[in-house]
CSV table of C-alpha atoms and ligand atoms in Angstrom, one decimal:
chain,number,residue,atom,x,y,z
A,66,MET,CA,-63.3,74.7,65.7
A,67,ASN,CA,-61.2,75.9,62.8
A,68,LYS,CA,-63.8,77.5,60.5
A,69,LYS,CA,-61.7,77.2,57.4
A,70,MET,CA,-61.4,73.4,58.0
A,71,GLU,CA,-65.1,73.2,58.6
A,72,GLN,CA,-65.8,74.9,55.4
A,73,LEU,CA,-63.4,72.7,53.5
A,74,GLY,CA,-65.0,69.6,55.0
A,75,LYS,CA,-68.4,70.7,54.1
A,76,ALA,CA,-67.6,72.1,50.6
A,77,PRO,CA,-68.9,69.6,48.1
A,78,SER,CA,-66.4,68.1,45.7
A,79,LYS,CA,-68.0,68.4,42.2
A,80,ILE,CA,-66.3,65.1,41.1
A,81,ARG,CA,-67.6,63.2,44.2
A,82,GLU,CA,-71.0,64.7,43.8
A,83,ILE,CA,-71.2,63.5,40.2
A,84,PHE,CA,-69.9,60.1,41.1
A,85,GLU,CA,-72.6,59.8,43.9
A,86,TYR,CA,-75.2,60.7,41.3
A,87,GLY,CA,-73.7,57.9,39.1
A,88,ASN,CA,-74.2,55.4,42.0
A,89,LYS,CA,-77.8,56.5,42.3
A,90,ARG,CA,-78.4,56.1,38.5
A,91,ARG,CA,-76.6,52.8,38.4
A,92,ALA,CA,-79.0,51.4,41.0
A,93,GLU,CA,-82.0,52.8,39.1
A,94,ILE,CA,-81.2,51.9,35.5
A,95,GLY,CA,-78.3,49.4,35.7
A,96,ALA,CA,-74.6,50.0,35.6
A,97,GLU,CA,-74.3,49.3,31.9
A,98,ASN,CA,-76.6,52.3,31.0
A,99,VAL,CA,-74.6,54.9,33.0
A,100,PHE,CA,-71.6,56.4,31.2
A,101,ASP,CA,-69.6,57.6,34.1
A,102,TYR,CA,-66.5,59.6,33.2
A,103,SER,CA,-66.2,61.3,36.6
A,104,LEU,CA,-63.4,59.7,38.6
A,105,GLY,CA,-59.7,59.3,37.9
A,106,ASN,CA,-59.5,55.8,39.5
A,107,PRO,CA,-57.2,53.6,37.4
A,108,ASN,CA,-59.1,50.6,35.9
A,109,VAL,CA,-56.1,48.8,34.4
A,110,PRO,CA,-55.0,45.8,36.6
A,111,VAL,CA,-52.0,46.2,38.9
A,112,PRO,CA,-49.0,44.6,37.2
A,113,ASP,CA,-48.5,40.9,37.9
A,114,VAL,CA,-45.1,41.4,39.5
A,115,VAL,CA,-46.7,43.7,42.1
A,116,LYS,CA,-49.4,41.2,43.0
A,117,LYS,CA,-46.8,38.4,43.1
A,118,THR,CA,-44.6,40.5,45.4
A,119,TYR,CA,-47.4,41.3,47.8
A,120,SER,CA,-48.2,37.6,48.0
A,121,GLU,CA,-44.6,36.5,48.5
A,122,LEU,CA,-44.0,39.2,51.1
A,123,LEU,CA,-47.2,38.3,53.1
A,124,ALA,CA,-46.2,34.6,52.9
A,125,ALA,CA,-42.9,35.4,54.6
A,126,LYS,CA,-44.7,36.1,57.9
A,127,ASP,CA,-42.1,38.6,59.2
A,128,ASP,CA,-44.7,40.8,60.8
A,129,VAL,CA,-42.3,43.4,62.2
A,130,TYR,CA,-40.6,43.9,58.9
A,131,LEU,CA,-43.8,43.9,56.9
A,132,HIS,CA,-46.2,45.9,59.1
A,133,GLY,CA,-43.9,47.7,61.6
A,134,TYR,CA,-42.6,51.3,61.4
A,135,THR,CA,-39.9,52.1,59.0
A,136,SER,CA,-37.7,55.2,59.3
A,137,ALA,CA,-39.9,58.4,59.3
A,138,GLN,CA,-38.6,59.3,55.8
A,139,GLY,CA,-39.0,55.8,54.5
A,140,ALA,CA,-37.1,52.5,54.5
A,141,PRO,CA,-33.5,53.1,53.3
A,142,ALA,CA,-33.7,50.1,50.9
A,143,THR,CA,-36.9,51.5,49.3
A,144,ARG,CA,-35.3,54.9,48.8
A,145,GLN,CA,-32.2,53.4,47.4
A,146,ALA,CA,-34.2,51.3,44.9
A,147,ILE,CA,-36.0,54.4,43.7
A,148,ALA,CA,-32.7,56.3,43.3
A,149,ASP,CA,-31.2,53.3,41.4
A,150,ASP,CA,-34.2,53.2,39.1
A,151,LEU,CA,-34.2,56.9,38.3
A,152,ASN,CA,-30.4,56.9,37.8
A,153,ALA,CA,-30.6,54.1,35.3
A,154,LYS,CA,-33.4,55.8,33.4
A,155,TYR,CA,-32.2,59.4,33.4
A,156,GLY,CA,-28.4,59.2,34.0
A,157,THR,CA,-28.7,61.0,37.3
A,158,SER,CA,-26.8,60.2,40.5
A,159,PHE,CA,-29.4,60.3,43.3
A,160,ARG,CA,-28.9,58.6,46.6
A,161,ALA,CA,-31.4,57.2,49.1
A,162,ASP,CA,-31.0,60.4,51.2
A,163,ASN,CA,-32.5,62.6,48.4
A,164,PHE,CA,-35.9,60.9,48.9
A,165,TYR,CA,-38.7,61.2,51.4
A,166,ILE,CA,-41.4,58.5,51.0
A,167,THR,CA,-45.0,59.7,51.3
A,168,CYS,CA,-48.6,58.6,51.2
A,169,GLY,CA,-48.9,59.6,47.5
A,170,ALA,CA,-48.6,62.8,45.5
A,171,ALA,CA,-51.2,64.6,47.7
A,172,ALA,CA,-49.0,64.1,50.8
A,173,SER,CA,-45.8,65.0,48.8
A,174,LEU,CA,-47.3,68.3,47.7
A,175,ARG,CA,-48.7,69.2,51.1
A,176,ILE,CA,-45.4,68.4,52.8
A,177,ILE,CA,-43.3,70.4,50.3
A,178,PHE,CA,-45.5,73.4,50.7
A,179,GLY,CA,-45.3,73.0,54.5
A,180,ALA,CA,-41.5,72.8,54.2
A,181,LEU,CA,-41.1,75.9,52.0
A,182,ILE,CA,-43.8,78.3,53.2
A,183,THR,CA,-43.7,80.2,56.5
A,184,PRO,CA,-47.4,81.2,57.1
A,185,TYR,CA,-48.1,84.9,56.9
A,186,GLU,CA,-45.0,85.8,54.9
A,187,LYS,CA,-47.3,86.4,51.9
A,188,ALA,CA,-45.7,83.7,49.7
A,189,GLU,CA,-47.1,82.9,46.3
A,190,VAL,CA,-47.1,79.7,44.3
A,191,ILE,CA,-47.8,80.0,40.6
A,192,THR,CA,-49.4,77.2,38.7
A,193,PHE,CA,-50.9,76.8,35.2
A,194,THR,CA,-54.6,76.5,34.2
A,195,PRO,CA,-56.1,74.0,34.1
A,196,TYR,CA,-54.9,72.5,37.3
A,197,PHE,CA,-55.8,69.8,39.9
A,198,PRO,CA,-58.3,71.6,42.2
A,199,GLU,CA,-56.6,70.3,45.4
A,200,TYR,CA,-53.6,72.5,44.7
A,201,ARG,CA,-55.6,75.4,46.1
A,202,VAL,CA,-56.2,73.4,49.3
A,203,PHE,CA,-52.6,72.3,49.7
A,204,VAL,CA,-51.1,75.8,49.0
A,205,GLN,CA,-53.6,77.8,51.0
A,206,SER,CA,-53.5,75.5,54.0
A,207,ALA,CA,-49.8,75.9,54.1
A,208,GLY,CA,-50.3,79.7,54.3
A,209,ALA,CA,-49.5,80.8,50.8
A,210,ALA,CA,-51.6,82.1,47.8
A,211,LEU,CA,-52.1,80.1,44.6
A,212,VAL,CA,-51.6,82.3,41.6
A,213,GLU,CA,-53.0,81.1,38.3
A,214,SER,CA,-51.1,81.6,35.0
A,215,GLN,CA,-53.5,81.2,32.0
A,216,SER,CA,-52.1,78.6,29.6
A,217,ASP,CA,-52.2,79.1,25.8
A,218,PRO,CA,-56.0,78.6,25.1
A,219,ASP,CA,-55.3,76.6,21.9
A,220,THR,CA,-52.6,74.2,23.1
A,221,PHE,CA,-52.7,74.4,26.9
A,222,GLN,CA,-48.9,74.8,26.8
A,223,ILE,CA,-47.3,77.5,28.9
A,224,ASP,CA,-48.1,81.1,27.8
A,225,PHE,CA,-44.8,82.7,28.7
A,226,ALA,CA,-46.0,86.3,28.4
A,227,ASP,CA,-48.8,85.5,30.9
A,228,LEU,CA,-46.4,83.6,33.2
A,229,GLU,CA,-44.0,86.5,33.3
A,230,SER,CA,-46.7,88.8,34.4
A,231,ARG,CA,-47.5,86.6,37.4
A,232,PHE,CA,-44.1,86.8,39.1
A,233,THR,CA,-43.8,89.1,42.1
A,234,PRO,CA,-41.1,89.4,44.8
A,235,ASN,CA,-43.3,87.0,46.8
A,236,THR,CA,-43.1,84.2,44.3
A,237,LYS,CA,-41.8,81.2,46.2
A,238,ALA,CA,-42.3,78.4,43.7
A,239,VAL,CA,-43.8,77.4,40.4
A,240,LEU,CA,-45.8,74.2,40.3
A,241,ILE,CA,-46.2,72.2,37.1
A,242,ASN,CA,-48.1,69.0,36.4
A,243,SER,CA,-47.2,67.2,33.2
A,244,PRO,CA,-48.8,65.0,31.9
A,245,ASN,CA,-51.6,67.1,33.1
A,246,ASN,CA,-54.8,66.4,34.9
A,247,PRO,CA,-57.2,67.5,33.4
A,248,SER,CA,-55.9,68.4,30.0
A,249,GLY,CA,-53.7,65.4,29.2
A,250,VAL,CA,-51.1,67.9,27.9
A,251,VAL,CA,-47.4,67.1,28.2
A,252,PHE,CA,-45.0,70.1,28.5
A,253,ARG,CA,-42.4,69.8,25.7
A,254,GLU,CA,-38.7,70.0,26.3
A,255,GLU,CA,-38.5,73.4,24.7
A,256,SER,CA,-41.1,74.7,27.2
A,257,ILE,CA,-39.1,73.2,30.1
A,258,ILE,CA,-35.9,74.8,28.8
A,259,ARG,CA,-37.6,78.2,28.5
A,260,LEU,CA,-39.3,77.8,31.9
A,261,ALA,CA,-35.9,77.0,33.5
A,262,ALA,CA,-34.3,80.1,31.9
A,263,LEU,CA,-37.1,82.4,33.0
A,264,LEU,CA,-36.9,81.0,36.6
A,265,SER,CA,-33.1,81.5,36.7
A,266,GLU,CA,-33.7,85.1,35.5
A,267,LYS,CA,-36.3,85.7,38.1
A,268,GLU,CA,-34.1,84.2,40.9
A,269,LYS,CA,-31.5,86.8,39.9
A,270,GLU,CA,-33.9,89.6,39.7
A,271,TYR,CA,-35.5,89.0,43.1
A,272,GLY,CA,-32.3,87.7,44.8
A,273,HIS,CA,-33.9,84.5,46.2
A,274,THR,CA,-34.6,81.0,45.2
A,275,ILE,CA,-37.7,80.1,43.2
A,276,TYR,CA,-38.2,76.4,43.3
A,277,LEU,CA,-39.9,74.5,40.5
A,278,ILE,CA,-42.1,71.8,41.9
A,279,THR,CA,-43.2,69.1,39.5
A,280,ASP,CA,-46.2,67.0,40.4
A,281,GLU,CA,-45.8,63.8,38.5
A,282,PRO,CA,-48.4,61.1,39.2
A,283,TYR,CA,-48.8,60.5,35.4
A,284,ARG,CA,-45.1,60.6,34.4
A,285,GLU,CA,-45.2,57.2,32.7
A,286,LEU,CA,-48.7,57.6,31.2
A,287,VAL,CA,-47.8,58.8,27.7
A,288,TYR,CA,-48.9,57.0,24.6
A,289,ASP,CA,-46.9,58.1,21.6
A,290,ASP,CA,-43.2,57.5,20.8
A,291,THR,CA,-42.9,61.1,19.7
A,292,VAL,CA,-43.8,62.4,23.2
A,293,THR,CA,-41.4,62.3,26.1
A,294,VAL,CA,-41.8,63.8,29.5
A,295,PRO,CA,-38.6,65.7,30.3
A,296,PHE,CA,-37.1,64.9,33.7
A,297,VAL,CA,-37.1,68.3,35.2
A,298,THR,CA,-34.1,68.1,37.6
A,299,LYS,CA,-31.9,67.9,34.5
A,300,TYR,CA,-33.0,71.3,33.3
A,301,TYR,CA,-33.3,73.3,36.4
A,302,LYS,CA,-31.2,73.0,39.5
A,303,ASP,CA,-33.8,74.2,42.0
A,304,ALA,CA,-36.4,71.5,41.0
A,305,ILE,CA,-38.3,69.3,43.4
A,306,VAL,CA,-40.1,66.2,42.2
A,307,CYS,CA,-43.4,65.0,43.8
A,308,TYR,CA,-44.1,61.6,42.5
A,309,SER,CA,-46.8,59.0,43.1
A,310,PHE,CA,-47.1,55.3,42.2
A,311,SER,CA,-50.9,55.7,42.3
A,312,LYS,CA,-51.4,55.7,38.6
A,313,SER,CA,-48.3,54.0,37.1
A,314,LEU,CA,-49.0,50.9,39.2
A,315,SER,CA,-52.8,51.3,39.5
A,316,MET,CA,-52.7,51.3,43.3
A,317,PRO,CA,-53.9,54.7,44.5
A,318,GLY,CA,-55.5,53.1,47.5
A,319,GLU,CA,-52.1,51.9,48.8
A,320,ARG,CA,-51.0,55.5,49.2
A,321,ILE,CA,-47.4,55.5,48.2
A,322,GLY,CA,-45.1,58.1,46.5
A,323,TYR,CA,-42.1,60.3,47.3
A,324,ILE,CA,-40.5,63.7,47.3
A,325,LEU,CA,-37.1,64.1,45.6
A,326,ILE,CA,-34.8,66.8,46.8
A,327,PRO,CA,-31.7,66.8,44.5
A,328,ASP,CA,-28.3,67.7,46.0
A,329,GLU,CA,-28.0,70.6,43.5
A,330,ALA,CA,-31.2,72.4,44.8
A,331,ALA,CA,-30.6,75.5,46.8
A,332,GLU,CA,-30.0,74.8,50.5
A,333,ALA,CA,-30.7,71.1,49.8
A,334,PRO,CA,-29.7,69.7,53.3
A,335,ASP,CA,-31.8,72.3,55.1
A,336,LEU,CA,-34.7,71.8,52.7
A,337,TYR,CA,-34.6,68.1,53.2
A,338,ALA,CA,-34.6,68.7,57.0
A,339,ALA,CA,-37.6,71.0,56.5
A,340,VAL,CA,-39.4,68.2,54.5
A,341,CYS,CA,-38.7,65.8,57.4
A,342,GLY,CA,-40.0,68.6,59.8
A,343,ALA,CA,-43.2,69.2,57.7
A,344,GLY,CA,-43.8,65.5,57.5
A,345,ARG,CA,-43.5,65.2,61.2
A,346,ALA,CA,-45.7,68.3,61.9
A,347,LEU,CA,-48.4,66.9,59.6
A,348,GLY,CA,-48.2,63.4,60.9
A,349,TYR,CA,-47.0,62.1,57.5
A,350,VAL,CA,-44.2,59.9,58.8
A,351,CYS,CA,-43.5,56.3,57.8
A,352,ALA,CA,-45.6,55.8,54.7
A,353,PRO,CA,-47.4,52.3,54.6
A,354,SER,CA,-44.5,49.9,55.2
A,355,LEU,CA,-45.9,47.0,53.1
A,356,ALA,CA,-46.3,49.2,50.1
A,357,GLN,CA,-42.8,50.5,50.7
A,358,HIS,CA,-41.4,46.9,50.6
A,359,VAL,CA,-43.3,46.2,47.4
A,360,ILE,CA,-41.9,49.4,45.8
A,361,GLU,CA,-38.4,48.4,46.8
A,362,ARG,CA,-38.9,45.2,44.7
A,363,CYS,CA,-41.1,46.5,41.9
A,364,VAL,CA,-40.0,50.1,41.2
A,365,GLY,CA,-39.9,50.5,37.4
A,366,ALA,CA,-42.8,48.3,36.7
A,367,VAL,CA,-45.9,49.9,35.0
A,368,SER,CA,-49.5,48.8,34.3
A,369,ASP,CA,-50.6,48.0,30.8
A,370,LEU,CA,-50.7,51.5,29.3
A,371,GLN,CA,-51.8,50.3,25.9
A,372,TYR,CA,-55.2,50.0,27.3
A,373,TYR,CA,-55.5,53.7,28.0
A,374,LYS,CA,-54.0,54.5,24.6
A,375,LYS,CA,-56.8,52.5,23.0
A,376,ASN,CA,-59.4,54.3,25.0
A,377,ARG,CA,-57.9,57.7,24.2
A,378,ASP,CA,-57.8,57.1,20.5
A,379,LEU,CA,-61.4,55.7,20.4
A,380,LEU,CA,-62.8,58.6,22.4
A,381,TYR,CA,-60.8,61.4,20.9
A,382,ASN,CA,-61.4,60.3,17.3
A,383,ALA,CA,-65.1,59.8,17.8
A,384,LEU,CA,-65.8,63.0,19.7
A,385,THR,CA,-63.8,65.2,17.3
A,386,GLU,CA,-65.7,63.5,14.4
A,387,TYR,CA,-69.1,64.4,16.1
A,388,GLY,CA,-67.9,68.1,16.2
A,389,TYR,CA,-66.6,68.4,19.7
A,390,THR,CA,-63.4,70.5,20.3
A,391,CYS,CA,-61.0,68.4,22.4
A,392,VAL,CA,-57.4,69.0,23.4
A,393,HIS,CA,-55.3,66.1,22.1
A,394,PRO,CA,-54.3,64.3,25.2
A,395,ASP,CA,-50.7,63.1,25.0
A,396,GLY,CA,-50.8,61.6,28.4
A,397,ALA,CA,-52.6,60.9,31.7
A,398,PHE,CA,-56.1,59.4,31.2
A,399,TYR,CA,-58.2,62.5,30.8
A,400,LEU,CA,-59.8,64.2,27.8
A,401,PHE,CA,-60.5,67.9,28.0
A,402,MET,CA,-63.4,69.0,25.9
A,403,LYS,CA,-65.0,72.3,25.2
A,404,ALA,CA,-68.6,72.5,26.4
A,405,LEU,CA,-71.1,73.2,23.7
A,406,GLU,CA,-72.4,76.2,25.7
A,407,PRO,CA,-70.5,78.8,27.7
A,408,ASP,CA,-71.7,77.4,31.1
A,409,ALA,CA,-69.9,74.0,31.5
A,410,SER,CA,-72.1,73.1,34.5
A,411,ALA,CA,-75.3,73.6,32.4
A,412,PHE,CA,-73.7,71.5,29.6
A,413,CYS,CA,-73.0,68.7,32.2
A,414,GLU,CA,-76.6,68.8,33.4
A,415,LYS,CA,-77.7,68.4,29.7
A,416,ALA,CA,-75.3,65.5,29.3
A,417,LYS,CA,-76.9,63.8,32.2
A,418,GLU,CA,-80.1,63.5,30.2
A,419,TYR,CA,-78.1,61.1,28.0
A,420,GLU,CA,-76.6,59.4,31.1
A,421,LEU,CA,-73.2,60.9,30.3
A,422,LEU,CA,-71.4,62.0,33.6
A,423,LEU,CA,-68.8,64.6,32.9
A,424,VAL,CA,-67.1,67.1,35.2
A,425,PRO,CA,-67.3,70.8,34.6
A,426,ALA,CA,-63.8,72.3,34.6
A,427,ASP,CA,-64.5,75.6,36.4
A,428,SER,CA,-62.8,74.3,39.6
A,429,PHE,CA,-59.7,73.4,37.4
A,430,GLY,CA,-59.4,77.1,36.6
A,431,THR,CA,-60.7,76.8,33.0
A,432,PRO,CA,-64.4,77.6,32.7
A,433,GLY,CA,-66.2,76.5,29.6
A,434,TYR,CA,-64.6,73.0,29.5
A,435,VAL,CA,-65.4,69.6,30.8
A,436,ARG,CA,-63.1,66.7,31.9
A,437,LEU,CA,-63.7,63.1,30.9
A,438,ALA,CA,-61.7,60.5,32.8
A,439,TYR,CA,-61.3,57.6,30.3
A,440,CYS,CA,-59.9,55.1,32.8
A,441,VAL,CA,-63.0,53.1,32.2
A,442,THR,CA,-63.7,50.0,30.1
A,443,THR,CA,-63.4,50.2,26.4
A,444,GLU,CA,-66.9,48.7,26.1
A,445,LEU,CA,-68.3,51.6,28.2
A,446,ILE,CA,-66.8,54.0,25.8
A,447,GLU,CA,-68.2,52.2,22.8
A,448,ARG,CA,-71.6,52.1,24.3
A,449,SER,CA,-71.5,55.8,25.3
A,450,LEU,CA,-70.7,57.1,21.8
A,451,PRO,CA,-74.3,57.3,20.5
A,452,ALA,CA,-75.1,59.3,23.6
A,453,PHE,CA,-72.3,61.8,22.8
A,454,LYS,CA,-73.6,62.0,19.2
A,455,LYS,CA,-77.1,62.8,20.4
A,456,LEU,CA,-75.8,65.3,22.9
A,457,ALA,CA,-73.9,67.1,20.1
A,458,GLU,CA,-77.0,67.0,17.8
A,459,SER,CA,-79.2,68.5,20.5
A,460,TYR,CA,-77.1,71.7,20.2
A,461,ARG,CA,-77.4,72.0,16.5
B,14,PLP,N1,-51.8,65.5,41.5
B,14,PLP,C1,-52.6,65.2,40.5
B,14,PLP,C2,-52.4,66.0,39.2
B,14,PLP,C3,-53.6,64.2,40.5
B,14,PLP,O1,-54.4,64.0,39.5
B,14,PLP,C4,-53.7,63.4,41.7
B,14,PLP,C5,-54.7,62.4,41.8
B,14,PLP,O2,-55.5,62.2,41.0
B,14,PLP,C6,-52.8,63.7,42.8
B,14,PLP,C7,-51.9,64.7,42.6
B,14,PLP,C8,-52.9,62.9,44.0
B,14,PLP,O3,-52.4,61.7,43.8
B,14,PLP,P1,-52.2,60.6,45.0
B,14,PLP,O4,-53.2,59.6,44.8
B,14,PLP,O5,-50.8,60.0,44.7
B,14,PLP,O6,-52.2,61.3,46.3
């Protein structure tokens, strides 16, 4: 068998490991006594319009339409609805044919790397710390190397001096994720403008295209009027968007998202064909049809984000008051906190003594930090605060 795949299958996911530990503790001491901040599973209800649409569609009893194959790249009506929604929001002029519907952002990313990378050509993809650990899996399995650019350690925004030092003639793409998992940081417009200028410069220097891939499962999850998520295709011509409805509609299990290849991107028609080819080669054709029909009717809807805002404010304010150093999360539903000792895994073990389940951020490329997924009930956060206080006191 393929030894790399075997290793990947056997490698424990830290997040899953902690979640399983949580299940064990819940059985032992009761769910209300375990403060599990491990998993990024949205806990806000699916919007009513989505539930209603599922019910109405299922009542229509047109089984071939509902459950049959769509086009490999997704139903034209769904792709057009997504195009219309983005055009209304961002003043763009996308068409259905700019989109490939996928089983979520994970599939979008793996397909785009499959489309762009020829194995063994030594391609490199740069991303910024901290980053979603699966990036390494997606990039490496497509045959490229993932290159880490260290973000500014105070703000977790792009450190442009560091970024510049990471480019080589093999740089194929730069991958960003804003709002970010795990830091909650949103890249500001000035950063995107500067990034676009640097990428254009590097394209000229190396004489080939460098695509900017933007992984956006949290695009709508921002909580303050002062914070906006720039729509990257407006700033850089060779931008590719990998989107997911997993978080905005609280339906990660339905597996639905898309890849957007704008007409302006270099070699757009061939790139779109390569996306279709990679989707075909990976077996990622015809994303779940029922979810596609729902998206056609509900694109633009979002879950109740005020709930996450309330959780963010409660947790951030309390933890900083207890003396923890946290990155202020502008978006997503994660809080990134400095461990109270250099070894984040040891800190997480200590936290377990207070039934606090936190994830060490070593696999996110930023040792010494932990991630808290605050997509949990507000009551759980309230009940967990004394435990955080005791944990901080134990280090004094
Ligand atoms: N990218 C990031 C940054 C994520 O946090 C996640 C999931 O948590 C994904 C991609 C995968 O999302 P999906 O469920 O849409 O495959």
